[in-house]
DNA sequence: CGGGATCCTTGACGATACTG
DNA sequence: CAGTATCGTCAAGGATCCCG
């Protein structure tokens, strides 16, 4: 139970997992959120996404889009022109996500400092080896 | 940038990542959320957590707790008794998380059916090999 | 009771190259 | 333009055993 399946192929049917995990399995991939956010203001072309999301590779963009499409979060529309034009948009249920994720963003920005300090303190205490660099 | 580091040891300092990713890197681990939820109603002992979280191994419980502690989300209190008694509680900033995560839970439960259907449809269309079992 | 040490499998992701 | 194919790396997480 609980798989992410970006590269891989599906295994079995999930039983009845924790619903929070269900969302996370869908959204926690390294690029999913950025794709959802990028496409939340209207459909985007493949290359637009590629340019808009810094550091993403063609491969990961394709894979992540396919997974989002498979889960019904993203729609893929091919315009049969030359050169081809493919647009990715969000489905209604996916459009609700960026707003919800915003709360997490806020939490992160509020507590970013605390976390950094906590890490430094913990490492100084329990990880002497890490004090070089 | 953007690492999860459950097993591993830290690498470098993150630059200035997307804040959403920052939260997810902390919380998207397979067990983190369940631990946070379990401990949100008051401190829990190691064995209580182990029994309360279905399917978790001793190893992953320890590792995940250590990471949460390192990030300042969980406090670890050792009572020097015999036998030892160790309690894990949430820090103030961590206590805000379960409430926030609730919104994702709600989204998941509302759309669980849609997603399942979308998957089935997608697989039927694009993954003929999977139609056995 | 509350861990730590070790071994292993699998899957996420990156780099590079090729294509209708 | 919008992908696919292939190869390699590395970390997440499971299984098992040992310890103060």
Coordinates of C-alpha atoms (C1' of nucleotides) in Angstrom, one line a residue:
Chain A
X1 CA 0.0 0.0 0.0
X2 CA 0.9 3.6 -0.6
X3 CA 3.0 3.9 -3.6
X4 CA 4.1 6.9 -5.6
X5 CA 4.9 5.3 -9.0
X6 CA 6.7 7.9 -11.0
X7 CA 9.0 5.6 -12.9
X8 CA 7.4 2.4 -11.9
X9 CA 4.4 0.6 -13.0
X10 CA 1.5 0.0 -10.7
X11 CA 1.5 -3.0 -8.4
X12 CA -1.7 -3.8 -6.6
X13 CA -4.8 -2.1 -5.5
X14 CA -4.4 -0.1 -2.3
X15 CA -6.6 -1.2 0.6
X16 CA -7.9 1.7 2.6
X17 CA -5.0 3.9 3.5
X18 CA -4.8 6.9 5.6
X19 CA -6.4 9.7 3.5
X20 CA -3.6 12.1 4.3
X21 CA -1.1 9.7 2.9
X22 CA -3.3 9.3 -0.2
X23 CA -2.9 13.0 -0.9
X24 CA 0.8 13.0 -0.1
X25 CA 1.5 10.1 -2.3
X26 CA 0.0 12.1 -5.1
X27 CA 1.5 15.4 -4.4
X28 CA 4.7 14.8 -2.5
X29 CA 6.8 14.1 -5.6
X30 CA 9.6 16.5 -6.1
X31 CA 7.8 18.3 -9.0
X32 CA 4.1 17.7 -8.6
X33 CA 3.3 20.8 -6.6
X34 CA 5.2 23.1 -8.8
X35 CA 3.4 21.8 -11.8
X36 CA 0.0 22.1 -10.1
X37 CA 0.8 25.7 -9.1
X38 CA 2.1 26.6 -12.6
X39 CA -1.0 25.3 -14.3
X40 CA -3.4 26.7 -11.8
X41 CA -3.8 30.0 -13.6
X42 CA -4.7 28.4 -16.9
X43 CA -3.5 25.7 -19.2
X44 CA 0.2 25.6 -20.0
X45 CA 2.1 24.1 -22.9
X46 CA 4.8 21.5 -22.3
X47 CA 7.6 23.9 -23.0
X48 CA 6.1 26.7 -20.9
X49 CA 6.1 24.4 -18.0
X50 CA 9.6 23.3 -18.7
X51 CA 10.8 26.9 -18.7
X52 CA 8.7 27.9 -15.8
X53 CA 9.8 25.2 -13.4
X54 CA 13.4 25.7 -12.7
X55 CA 15.7 22.7 -12.8
X56 CA 13.1 20.2 -14.0
X57 CA 14.2 17.8 -16.7
X58 CA 12.2 16.8 -19.7
X59 CA 12.0 13.3 -18.4
X60 CA 10.6 14.3 -15.0
X61 CA 8.2 16.8 -16.5
X62 CA 6.8 14.1 -18.7
X63 CA 6.6 11.5 -16.0
X64 CA 5.0 13.7 -13.4
X65 CA 2.5 15.0 -15.9
X66 CA 1.6 11.5 -16.8
X67 CA 1.0 10.5 -13.2
X68 CA -1.1 13.6 -12.5
X69 CA -3.1 12.9 -15.6
X70 CA -3.6 9.3 -14.5
X71 CA -4.9 10.4 -11.2
X72 CA -7.3 12.8 -12.9
X73 CA -5.6 16.0 -11.7
X74 CA -4.3 17.1 -15.0
X75 CA -5.9 17.2 -18.4
X76 CA -3.8 16.8 -21.6
X77 CA -5.1 18.4 -24.8
X78 CA -3.4 17.8 -28.1
X79 CA -4.0 20.3 -30.9
X80 CA -3.2 18.5 -34.1
X81 CA -1.3 21.3 -35.7
X82 CA 2.2 21.5 -37.0
X83 CA 4.2 21.9 -34.9
X84 CA 2.2 20.1 -32.3
X85 CA 0.6 22.0 -29.5
X86 CA -0.1 20.2 -26.2
X87 CA -1.7 21.9 -23.3
X88 CA -2.0 20.8 -19.7
X89 CA -4.7 22.1 -17.5
X90 CA -6.1 21.3 -14.0
X91 CA -9.3 19.4 -13.4
X92 CA -11.8 21.0 -11.1
X93 CA -10.7 18.9 -8.1
X94 CA -7.1 19.7 -8.7
X95 CA -7.9 23.4 -8.7
X96 CA -8.8 23.2 -5.1
X97 CA -5.4 22.0 -4.2
X98 CA -3.2 25.1 -4.6
X99 CA -5.4 27.0 -2.2
X100 CA -5.1 24.2 0.4
X101 CA -1.4 23.9 0.0
X102 CA -1.1 27.6 0.6
X103 CA -1.7 26.9 4.3
X104 CA 1.3 24.6 4.4
X105 CA 3.4 27.3 2.7
X106 CA 2.4 29.8 5.3
X107 CA 3.3 27.4 8.1
X108 CA 6.7 26.7 6.4
X109 CA 7.5 30.4 6.1
X110 CA 6.5 31.1 9.7
X111 CA 8.6 28.3 11.1
X112 CA 11.5 28.2 8.7
X113 CA 13.7 29.9 11.2
X114 CA 12.8 27.7 14.1
X115 CA 13.5 24.6 12.1
X116 CA 16.9 25.8 10.9
X117 CA 17.9 26.6 14.5
X118 CA 16.5 23.3 15.7
X119 CA 18.6 21.4 13.1
X120 CA 21.7 23.3 13.9
X121 CA 21.3 22.6 17.6
X122 CA 20.5 19.0 17.1
X123 CA 23.5 18.5 14.9
X124 CA 25.8 20.2 17.2
X125 CA 24.6 18.0 20.0
X126 CA 24.2 14.6 18.3
X127 CA 26.4 14.9 15.2
X128 CA 29.9 16.2 15.9
X129 CA 31.2 14.8 12.6
X130 CA 29.1 17.3 10.7
X131 CA 30.8 20.4 12.2
X132 CA 33.3 20.8 9.4
X133 CA 32.4 22.0 6.0
Chain B
X1 CA 18.5 20.9 -2.6
X2 CA 15.4 19.4 -1.2
X3 CA 16.3 16.2 0.5
X4 CA 14.4 13.9 2.8
X5 CA 17.1 12.2 4.7
X6 CA 15.5 9.6 6.7
X7 CA 18.1 7.0 6.6
X8 CA 20.8 9.2 5.3
X9 CA 23.0 11.8 6.8
X10 CA 22.7 15.4 5.8
X11 CA 24.5 16.7 2.8
X12 CA 24.6 20.3 2.2
X13 CA 22.7 23.4 3.1
X14 CA 19.6 24.0 1.1
X15 CA 19.5 27.2 -0.8
X16 CA 16.1 28.8 -0.9
X17 CA 13.6 26.1 -1.9
X18 CA 9.9 26.4 -2.5
X19 CA 8.4 26.6 0.9
X20 CA 5.8 24.0 0.1
X21 CA 8.5 21.5 -0.7
X22 CA 10.1 22.4 2.6
X23 CA 7.1 21.2 4.5
X24 CA 6.6 18.2 2.3
X25 CA 10.2 17.1 2.7
X26 CA 9.6 17.1 6.4
X27 CA 6.2 15.5 6.5
X28 CA 5.8 13.4 3.4
X29 CA 7.7 10.5 4.7
X30 CA 5.7 7.4 5.0
X31 CA 5.2 7.6 8.7
X32 CA 5.7 11.2 9.8
X33 CA 2.1 12.3 9.6
X34 CA 0.8 9.4 11.5
X35 CA 3.3 10.0 14.3
X36 CA 2.4 13.7 14.4
X37 CA -1.3 12.9 14.6
X38 CA -0.8 10.2 17.2
X39 CA 1.2 12.5 19.5
X40 CA -1.0 15.5 18.9
X41 CA -3.3 14.6 21.8
X42 CA -0.5 14.4 24.3
X43 CA 2.9 12.8 24.7
X44 CA 3.2 9.2 23.8
X45 CA 5.7 6.5 24.8
X46 CA 7.7 4.7 22.2
X47 CA 5.8 1.5 22.6
X48 CA 2.4 3.3 22.5
X49 CA 3.3 4.8 19.2
X50 CA 4.5 1.5 17.9
X51 CA 1.2 -0.1 18.8
X52 CA -0.9 2.8 17.6
X53 CA 0.6 3.1 14.2
X54 CA -0.2 0.0 12.2
X55 CA 2.5 -1.6 10.2
X56 CA 5.4 0.5 11.4
X57 CA 8.6 -1.2 12.2
X58 CA 10.8 -0.3 15.2
X59 CA 13.5 0.9 12.9
X60 CA 11.3 3.3 11.0
X61 CA 9.6 4.6 14.1
X62 CA 13.0 5.4 15.6
X63 CA 14.3 7.0 12.4
X64 CA 11.3 9.1 11.8
X65 CA 11.2 10.2 15.4
X66 CA 14.8 11.2 15.2
X67 CA 14.2 13.3 12.1
X68 CA 11.2 15.0 13.6
X69 CA 13.2 15.7 16.7
X70 CA 16.0 17.1 14.7
X71 CA 13.6 19.5 12.9
X72 CA 12.2 20.7 16.2
X73 CA 8.8 19.1 15.7
X74 CA 9.0 16.5 18.3
X75 CA 10.5 16.5 21.8
X76 CA 12.0 13.5 23.4
X77 CA 11.9 13.1 27.2
X78 CA 13.7 10.3 29.0
X79 CA 12.6 9.5 32.4
X80 CA 15.5 7.7 34.2
X81 CA 13.5 4.9 35.7
X82 CA 13.8 1.2 35.5
X83 CA 12.5 0.2 33.0
X84 CA 13.2 3.3 31.0
X85 CA 10.3 5.5 30.0
X86 CA 10.7 7.8 27.0
X87 CA 8.0 10.1 25.9
X88 CA 7.5 11.9 22.6
X89 CA 5.5 15.1 22.4
X90 CA 4.9 17.8 19.8
X91 CA 6.5 21.3 20.0
X92 CA 4.2 24.3 19.6
X93 CA 4.8 24.7 16.0
X94 CA 4.2 21.1 15.3
X95 CA 0.9 21.3 17.0
X96 CA -0.4 23.5 14.3
X97 CA 0.2 20.9 11.7
X98 CA -2.5 18.3 12.3
X99 CA -5.1 21.0 11.9
X100 CA -3.7 22.1 8.6
X101 CA -3.3 18.6 7.4
X102 CA -7.0 18.1 8.1
X103 CA -7.8 20.1 5.0
X104 CA -5.9 17.7 2.9
X105 CA -7.6 14.8 4.4
X106 CA -10.9 16.3 3.6
X107 CA -9.9 16.9 0.0
X108 CA -8.7 13.3 -0.2
X109 CA -11.9 11.9 1.1
X110 CA -14.1 14.1 -1.1
X111 CA -12.1 13.1 -4.2
X112 CA -11.1 9.6 -3.5
X113 CA -13.7 8.2 -5.8
X114 CA -12.9 10.5 -8.7
X115 CA -9.2 9.5 -8.5
X116 CA -9.9 5.8 -8.4
X117 CA -12.1 6.1 -11.5
X118 CA -9.6 8.3 -13.2
X119 CA -6.9 5.8 -12.6
X120 CA -9.0 2.9 -13.8
X121 CA -10.0 4.8 -17.0
X122 CA -6.4 5.8 -17.6
X123 CA -5.1 2.4 -17.2
X124 CA -7.7 0.8 -19.4
X125 CA -6.8 3.3 -22.1
X126 CA -3.0 3.5 -21.8
X127 CA -2.0 0.3 -20.0
X128 CA -3.6 -2.8 -21.6
X129 CA -1.0 -5.0 -19.9
X130 CA -2.4 -4.2 -16.5
X131 CA -5.8 -5.7 -17.1
X132 CA -5.2 -9.1 -15.7
X133 CA -5.0 -10.2 -12.0
Chain C
dC1 C1' 11.8 -1.0 27.4
dG2 C1' 13.7 1.5 23.8
dG3 C1' 16.5 1.4 20.9
dG4 C1' 21.1 0.7 17.3
dA5 C1' 23.7 -2.0 13.4
dT6 C1' 23.5 -4.4 9.2
dC7 C1' 21.8 -6.2 4.8
dC8 C1' 18.8 -5.8 1.0
dT9 C1' 15.3 -4.3 -2.5
dT10 C1' 13.0 -1.0 -4.9
dG11 C1' 11.8 3.2 -6.7
dA12 C1' 12.7 8.4 -7.4
dC13 C1' 15.3 11.2 -9.9
dG14 C1' 19.3 12.9 -13.0
dA15 C1' 22.1 12.9 -17.5
dT16 C1' 22.2 11.9 -22.0
dA17 C1' 20.8 10.7 -26.5
dC18 C1' 17.4 9.9 -30.0
dT19 C1' 12.5 10.9 -32.6
dG20 C1' 7.7 11.8 -35.2
Chain D
dC1 C1' 7.5 21.0 -30.2
dA2 C1' 6.8 17.3 -27.3
dG3 C1' 8.2 13.8 -26.2
dT4 C1' 10.6 8.3 -25.5
dA5 C1' 14.6 5.2 -24.4
dT6 C1' 18.4 3.8 -21.6
dC7 C1' 21.6 4.0 -18.0
dG8 C1' 23.2 5.0 -13.5
dT9 C1' 22.9 6.9 -8.6
dC10 C1' 21.3 7.1 -4.3
dA11 C1' 18.0 7.3 -0.6
dA12 C1' 13.5 5.2 1.7
dG13 C1' 12.0 1.8 3.8
dG14 C1' 11.6 -3.5 5.2
dA15 C1' 13.7 -7.6 7.7
dT16 C1' 16.4 -9.4 11.0
dC17 C1' 19.4 -9.6 15.0
dC18 C1' 21.7 -7.6 18.9
dC19 C1' 22.1 -4.5 23.3
dG20 C1' 22.0 -1.7 28.0

